Short mmCIF file of C-alpha atoms in Angstrom, two decimals:
data_model
loop_
_atom_site.label_atom_id
_atom_site.label_comp_id
_atom_site.label_asym_id
_atom_site.label_seq_id
_atom_site.Cartn_x
_atom_site.Cartn_y
_atom_site.Cartn_z
CA MET I 1 -72.27 0.18 18.35
CA THR I 2 -68.62 0.46 19.27
CA SER I 3 -66.57 -2.63 19.79
CA TYR I 4 -63.90 -2.79 22.45
CA LEU I 5 -61.66 -5.02 20.36
CA LEU I 6 -61.97 -3.10 17.11
CA GLU I 7 -61.57 0.28 18.82
CA THR I 8 -58.48 -0.96 20.65
CA LEU I 9 -56.97 -2.23 17.41
CA LYS I 10 -57.74 0.98 15.57
CA SER I 11 -56.21 3.19 18.24
CA ARG I 12 -53.13 0.97 18.57
CA PHE I 13 -52.53 0.52 14.80
CA PRO I 14 -54.14 3.54 13.10
CA GLN I 15 -52.10 3.02 9.91
CA ALA I 16 -52.44 -0.75 9.64
CA VAL I 17 -56.18 -1.17 10.18
CA LEU I 18 -57.69 -0.56 6.76
CA GLU I 19 -61.29 -1.30 7.61
CA THR I 20 -63.42 -2.85 10.33
CA HIS I 21 -66.89 -4.27 10.45
CA ALA I 22 -69.07 -6.29 12.78
CA PHE I 23 -72.09 -8.40 11.99
CA ARG I 24 -74.14 -9.92 14.82
CA GLY I 25 -71.14 -10.06 17.10
CA ASP I 26 -68.65 -11.31 14.53
CA GLU I 27 -65.94 -8.70 14.47
CA THR I 28 -63.57 -8.32 11.58
CA ALA I 29 -60.55 -6.14 11.00
CA VAL I 30 -58.85 -5.78 7.64
CA ILE I 31 -55.14 -5.35 8.16
CA ALA I 32 -52.34 -4.23 5.86
CA LYS I 33 -50.09 -7.13 4.93
CA ASP I 34 -46.89 -5.61 6.32
CA ALA I 35 -48.42 -5.21 9.78
CA LEU I 36 -49.79 -8.72 10.12
CA THR I 37 -47.08 -10.02 12.45
CA ASP I 38 -47.23 -6.97 14.71
CA VAL I 39 -51.03 -7.02 14.95
CA ALA I 40 -51.07 -10.78 15.56
CA ALA I 41 -48.44 -10.48 18.30
CA PHE I 42 -50.50 -7.70 19.91
CA LEU I 43 -53.59 -9.91 19.78
CA ARG I 44 -51.79 -12.81 21.41
CA ASP I 45 -49.72 -10.98 24.03
CA ASP I 46 -51.91 -8.03 24.99
CA LEU I 47 -55.48 -9.02 24.16
CA GLY I 48 -55.21 -12.65 25.26
CA PHE I 49 -55.99 -14.41 21.99
CA ASP I 50 -54.37 -17.72 22.81
CA ILE I 51 -55.88 -19.82 20.01
CA LEU I 52 -55.58 -19.53 16.26
CA MET I 53 -58.76 -21.34 15.30
CA ASP I 54 -58.44 -21.18 11.56
CA LEU I 55 -56.29 -19.72 8.86
CA THR I 56 -57.39 -19.84 5.26
CA ALA I 57 -57.55 -17.71 2.15
CA VAL I 58 -59.96 -16.49 -0.51
CA ASP I 59 -59.23 -15.88 -4.19
CA HIS I 60 -61.14 -12.79 -5.32
CA LEU I 61 -60.05 -12.88 -8.98
CA PRO I 62 -60.30 -10.49 -10.87
CA ARG I 63 -60.21 -8.10 -7.92
CA GLU I 64 -56.88 -6.59 -7.05
CA PRO I 65 -55.29 -7.34 -4.62
CA ARG I 66 -56.35 -10.79 -5.61
CA PHE I 67 -56.03 -12.88 -2.47
CA GLU I 68 -57.21 -12.37 1.06
CA LEU I 69 -55.81 -14.21 4.05
CA VAL I 70 -58.46 -14.91 6.70
CA CYS I 71 -57.48 -15.72 10.29
CA HIS I 72 -59.89 -16.57 13.08
CA PHE I 73 -58.71 -16.03 16.63
CA TYR I 74 -60.24 -17.08 19.92
CA SER I 75 -59.43 -16.19 23.49
CA LEU I 76 -60.13 -18.93 26.00
CA ARG I 77 -59.55 -16.50 28.86
CA HIS I 78 -62.02 -13.84 27.75
CA ASN I 79 -64.29 -15.77 25.37
CA TYR I 80 -63.55 -13.28 22.60
CA ARG I 81 -63.47 -14.02 18.93
CA LEU I 82 -61.90 -11.92 16.20
CA ARG I 83 -61.36 -12.27 12.49
CA LEU I 84 -58.40 -10.70 10.73
CA LYS I 85 -58.34 -10.30 6.98
CA CYS I 86 -55.28 -9.38 5.05
CA PRO I 87 -55.24 -8.52 1.32
CA ILE I 88 -52.36 -10.08 -0.62
CA GLY I 89 -51.60 -9.30 -4.23
CA GLY I 90 -48.89 -9.72 -6.81
CA GLU I 91 -47.66 -12.38 -9.16
CA ALA I 92 -45.95 -14.35 -6.39
CA PRO I 93 -48.18 -13.67 -3.37
CA SER I 94 -46.50 -13.98 -0.01
CA VAL I 95 -47.09 -13.00 3.58
CA ALA I 96 -45.34 -13.41 6.93
CA SER I 97 -45.85 -16.74 8.67
CA LEU I 98 -47.69 -16.90 11.99
CA THR I 99 -45.94 -20.13 13.05
CA GLY I 100 -43.69 -18.19 15.40
CA LEU I 101 -46.73 -16.99 17.36
CA TRP I 102 -49.06 -20.01 17.15
CA ALA I 103 -47.47 -23.37 16.38
CA GLY I 104 -50.84 -24.50 15.04
CA ALA I 105 -50.44 -22.18 12.07
CA ASN I 106 -48.00 -24.67 10.55
CA TRP I 107 -50.45 -27.02 8.81
CA PHE I 108 -52.98 -24.26 8.03
CA GLU I 109 -50.30 -22.36 6.16
CA ARG I 110 -49.18 -25.49 4.33
CA GLU I 111 -52.77 -25.99 3.21
CA VAL I 112 -53.07 -22.38 2.01
CA TRP I 113 -49.78 -22.79 0.14
CA ASP I 114 -51.03 -26.03 -1.40
CA MET I 115 -54.46 -24.75 -2.43
CA PHE I 116 -53.75 -21.08 -3.25
CA GLY I 117 -50.01 -20.82 -3.75
CA ILE I 118 -49.49 -18.11 -1.16
CA LYS I 119 -45.97 -18.27 0.26
CA PHE I 120 -45.44 -17.87 4.01
CA GLU I 121 -42.12 -16.26 4.82
CA GLY I 122 -40.50 -17.79 7.88
CA HIS I 123 -42.48 -21.03 7.73
CA PRO I 124 -40.25 -23.91 8.89
CA ASP I 125 -41.47 -26.53 6.38
CA LEU I 126 -43.60 -25.11 3.58
CA ARG I 127 -44.54 -28.24 1.59
CA ARG I 128 -47.82 -29.33 0.05
CA ILE I 129 -50.05 -30.98 2.64
CA LEU I 130 -53.02 -32.36 0.67
CA MET I 131 -52.00 -32.77 -2.96
CA TYR I 132 -49.29 -35.20 -4.02
CA ASP I 133 -45.73 -34.59 -5.16
CA GLY I 134 -45.69 -33.69 -8.82
CA PHE I 135 -49.05 -31.91 -8.71
CA GLU I 136 -48.79 -28.70 -10.70
CA GLY I 137 -50.60 -25.50 -9.81
CA HIS I 138 -52.88 -24.62 -6.93
CA PRO I 139 -56.37 -26.07 -7.37
CA LEU I 140 -58.46 -23.56 -5.38
CA ARG I 141 -57.26 -20.64 -7.47
CA LYS I 142 -60.10 -19.31 -9.58
CA ASP I 143 -58.02 -19.64 -12.74
CA TYR I 144 -57.24 -23.32 -12.17
CA PRO I 145 -59.07 -25.11 -15.03
CA LEU I 146 -62.25 -26.75 -13.73
CA GLN I 147 -61.82 -29.95 -15.73
CA LYS I 148 -58.07 -30.28 -15.34
CA ARG I 149 -56.97 -33.67 -14.00
CA GLN I 150 -53.50 -34.71 -12.96
CA PRO I 151 -53.52 -38.48 -12.49
CA ARG I 152 -50.56 -40.12 -10.76
CA ILE I 153 -50.98 -43.34 -12.72
CA PRO I 154 -52.32 -43.72 -16.26
CA HIS I 155 -56.08 -44.25 -16.46
CA ARG I 156 -57.62 -47.20 -18.31
CA ASP I 157 -59.41 -46.67 -21.67
CA MET H 1 -78.61 -86.34 9.91
CA GLY H 2 -78.48 -84.56 6.60
CA LEU H 3 -78.83 -85.38 2.97
CA GLU H 4 -75.37 -86.93 2.75
CA THR H 5 -76.41 -90.04 4.70
CA ALA H 6 -78.95 -90.89 2.01
CA PHE H 7 -76.21 -90.94 -0.65
CA GLY H 8 -73.90 -93.17 1.37
CA HIS H 9 -70.59 -93.99 -0.35
CA SER H 10 -71.77 -92.97 -3.81
CA TYR H 11 -70.43 -90.29 -6.19
CA LEU H 12 -71.79 -87.45 -8.31
CA THR H 13 -70.74 -86.38 -11.77
CA THR H 14 -70.70 -82.74 -12.87
CA ARG H 15 -68.75 -80.33 -15.08
CA LEU H 16 -65.58 -78.97 -13.55
CA ASP H 17 -66.75 -75.40 -14.11
CA GLU H 18 -69.97 -76.11 -12.22
CA ALA H 19 -68.17 -77.61 -9.23
CA VAL H 20 -65.44 -74.95 -9.07
CA ASN H 21 -67.83 -72.05 -9.56
CA TRP H 22 -70.20 -73.45 -6.97
CA ALA H 23 -67.36 -73.49 -4.48
CA ARG H 24 -66.11 -70.04 -5.48
CA LYS H 25 -69.42 -68.26 -5.35
CA TYR H 26 -70.26 -69.42 -1.84
CA SER H 27 -66.88 -68.63 -0.27
CA PHE H 28 -65.96 -65.04 -1.12
CA PHE H 29 -63.24 -63.60 1.08
CA ASN H 30 -63.62 -59.81 1.00
CA TYR H 31 -61.03 -57.13 1.15
CA PRO H 32 -62.84 -53.95 2.30
CA PHE H 33 -61.06 -50.95 0.77
CA VAL H 34 -63.01 -48.41 2.80
CA THR H 35 -62.27 -44.74 2.25
CA ALA H 36 -65.40 -42.78 3.10
CA CYS H 37 -68.85 -42.57 4.66
CA CYS H 38 -70.09 -45.59 2.65
CA GLY H 39 -68.03 -47.59 5.15
CA MET H 40 -70.78 -47.13 7.73
CA GLU H 41 -73.31 -48.73 5.42
CA PHE H 42 -70.80 -51.44 4.55
CA MET H 43 -70.56 -52.25 8.26
CA ALA H 44 -74.34 -52.33 8.54
CA ALA H 45 -74.59 -54.69 5.58
CA PHE H 46 -71.93 -56.97 7.02
CA ALA H 47 -73.28 -57.00 10.58
CA SER H 48 -75.68 -59.51 12.06
CA THR H 49 -79.00 -57.90 11.01
CA TYR H 50 -78.45 -58.60 7.33
CA ASP H 51 -76.37 -61.72 7.98
CA ILE H 52 -74.18 -61.76 4.91
CA ALA H 53 -72.93 -65.19 6.03
CA ARG H 54 -76.03 -66.56 4.29
CA PHE H 55 -74.12 -65.94 1.05
CA GLY H 56 -70.83 -67.29 2.35
CA ALA H 57 -69.25 -63.84 2.06
CA GLU H 58 -68.97 -62.80 5.67
CA TYR H 59 -65.25 -63.24 6.05
CA PRO H 60 -63.17 -60.06 5.61
CA ARG H 61 -59.45 -60.52 5.00
CA PHE H 62 -57.30 -57.49 5.62
CA SER H 63 -54.58 -58.77 3.37
CA PRO H 64 -55.29 -58.51 -0.37
CA ARG H 65 -53.27 -61.69 -0.89
CA GLN H 66 -55.92 -63.70 0.93
CA ALA H 67 -58.96 -62.02 -0.62
CA ASP H 68 -61.16 -62.90 -3.61
CA VAL H 69 -63.43 -59.86 -3.77
CA LEU H 70 -62.23 -56.28 -3.52
CA PHE H 71 -64.95 -54.01 -2.14
CA VAL H 72 -64.05 -50.42 -3.00
CA VAL H 73 -66.20 -48.50 -0.54
CA GLY H 74 -66.15 -44.74 -0.95
CA THR H 75 -64.43 -41.93 -2.81
CA VAL H 76 -61.07 -42.66 -4.40
CA ASN H 77 -58.93 -39.64 -5.22
CA GLU H 78 -55.97 -39.33 -7.53
CA LYS H 79 -53.59 -39.39 -4.58
CA LEU H 80 -54.94 -42.79 -3.52
CA ALA H 81 -55.26 -44.31 -7.00
CA PRO H 82 -51.80 -45.97 -7.04
CA VAL H 83 -52.58 -47.59 -3.69
CA LEU H 84 -55.83 -49.06 -5.01
CA LYS H 85 -54.03 -50.35 -8.10
CA ARG H 86 -51.38 -51.95 -5.94
CA VAL H 87 -53.93 -53.62 -3.67
CA TYR H 88 -55.69 -55.00 -6.75
CA ASP H 89 -52.43 -56.24 -8.26
CA GLN H 90 -51.57 -58.05 -5.04
CA MET H 91 -54.76 -60.10 -5.09
CA CYS H 92 -54.47 -63.62 -6.50
CA GLU H 93 -56.70 -64.92 -9.30
CA PRO H 94 -59.57 -65.52 -9.27
CA LYS H 95 -60.50 -62.02 -8.13
CA TRP H 96 -63.48 -59.77 -8.50
CA VAL H 97 -64.16 -56.11 -7.77
CA VAL H 98 -67.30 -54.52 -6.39
CA SER H 99 -67.69 -50.76 -6.66
CA PHE H 100 -69.69 -49.72 -3.60
CA GLY H 101 -71.66 -46.46 -3.89
CA VAL H 102 -71.73 -43.67 -6.47
CA CYS H 103 -68.36 -42.17 -5.54
CA ALA H 104 -66.48 -45.37 -6.29
CA THR H 105 -68.64 -45.93 -9.36
CA SER H 106 -68.44 -42.52 -11.04
CA GLY H 107 -66.88 -40.03 -8.65
CA GLY H 108 -70.40 -39.13 -7.49
CA PHE H 109 -70.84 -35.40 -7.06
CA TYR H 110 -67.09 -34.93 -6.64
CA ASP H 111 -66.41 -33.76 -10.18
CA ASN H 112 -63.20 -31.96 -9.25
CA TYR H 113 -59.44 -31.84 -9.49
CA ALA H 114 -58.86 -34.45 -6.80
CA THR H 115 -61.33 -37.26 -7.43
CA VAL H 116 -61.05 -40.27 -9.74
CA GLN H 117 -64.22 -40.31 -11.86
CA GLY H 118 -64.98 -43.97 -11.16
CA ILE H 119 -62.57 -46.68 -10.05
CA ASP H 120 -62.94 -48.39 -13.44
CA LYS H 121 -60.41 -45.78 -14.60
CA ILE H 122 -57.92 -47.65 -12.40
CA ILE H 123 -59.02 -51.31 -12.18
CA PRO H 124 -61.66 -53.49 -13.88
CA VAL H 125 -64.98 -53.66 -12.02
CA ASP H 126 -67.45 -56.58 -11.96
CA VAL H 127 -70.44 -55.17 -10.11
CA TYR H 128 -71.47 -51.57 -9.43
CA ILE H 129 -73.72 -50.68 -6.51
CA PRO H 130 -75.51 -47.34 -6.91
CA GLY H 131 -76.62 -45.28 -3.93
CA CYS H 132 -75.29 -42.59 -1.64
CA PRO H 133 -74.86 -44.68 0.37
CA PRO H 134 -76.38 -47.95 -0.91
CA ARG H 135 -78.88 -49.68 1.35
CA PRO H 136 -77.80 -53.06 2.71
CA GLU H 137 -80.39 -54.71 0.47
CA ALA H 138 -78.59 -53.24 -2.53
CA VAL H 139 -75.35 -54.74 -1.24
CA LEU H 140 -76.94 -58.17 -0.93
CA ASP H 141 -78.38 -57.73 -4.41
CA ALA H 142 -74.92 -56.96 -5.76
CA LEU H 143 -73.52 -60.00 -4.02
CA ILE H 144 -76.14 -62.21 -5.64
CA LYS H 145 -75.37 -60.58 -9.01
CA LEU H 146 -71.71 -61.37 -8.47
CA GLN H 147 -72.56 -64.97 -7.61
CA GLU H 148 -74.53 -65.24 -10.84
CA LYS H 149 -71.60 -63.82 -12.77
CA VAL H 150 -69.17 -66.23 -11.12
CA SER H 151 -71.41 -69.20 -11.85
CA LYS H 152 -71.26 -68.37 -15.58
CA GLU H 153 -67.47 -68.20 -15.75
CA SER H 154 -65.18 -70.90 -17.00
CA VAL H 155 -62.05 -71.93 -15.12
CA LEU H 156 -60.22 -71.41 -18.42
CA ASP H 157 -61.19 -67.73 -18.62
CA ARG H 158 -59.12 -66.58 -15.75
CA LYS H 159 -55.55 -67.02 -16.81
CA TYR H 160 -56.08 -64.91 -19.94
CA ARG H 161 -57.37 -61.88 -18.08
#
């Protein structure tokens, strides 16, 4: 079955779309990291995706590239949904920020920075959002020690 | 008229501990430190159906300085731990702490980077209530346990704590 959205993306960005798949109506496109901003702008301005519903990440350690950014888009006008995935690798993973396109990306990206340590270039205020000041490391990384605790005040006993 | 008319202008003798503890155990002012879903069950336990006023403990104070019993209701994470410690430190003696539900007691199933594995890592606890969440009957049971504990204390114990 051919999908209008995925076919449109593939014909518009033949180099950037690495892979597509669809499962029971959930359509996904895997996009090269460098093209993320262009593809996202095309989604918003030409395909009518006015809402960024979610932006998160997955740590696929030991796979390389290690991280994958996952963005869920929704179009109120057309009742379309689309998922973009974007592999990110390297010692200091980073990707372009989507805050310029959807203001709602701000806190999502802060959370991904906090939990996975992925930097968002162009983000206006990239601070931790959940963990406290002085917390070291990024706890949802697969190599964060399971039993590691970082108390803010000394524990009794 | 009540029993007091039969006594008239007489007096009773008792030990100071007995009189003070009797007054303390029937007039707990609670500070509800509610952080999670256990709060719903806390509200149920403190609402009219279970009538916690029977134990003299129905009066929540939202200032720790006016409270006797700190109810820690729900998960406490490392980010919040200094706040809990500060609330406890602001309470005047005599003070007691009730750990409400498994998360406050032991971290519950949140054995992870964020969660304090039991509030007794932060402050001393007098009574633990198990349950996820505890039933209101368990809360009343804990309150009675706390009353028993209070009735066995001495007024001299407190200042050395």
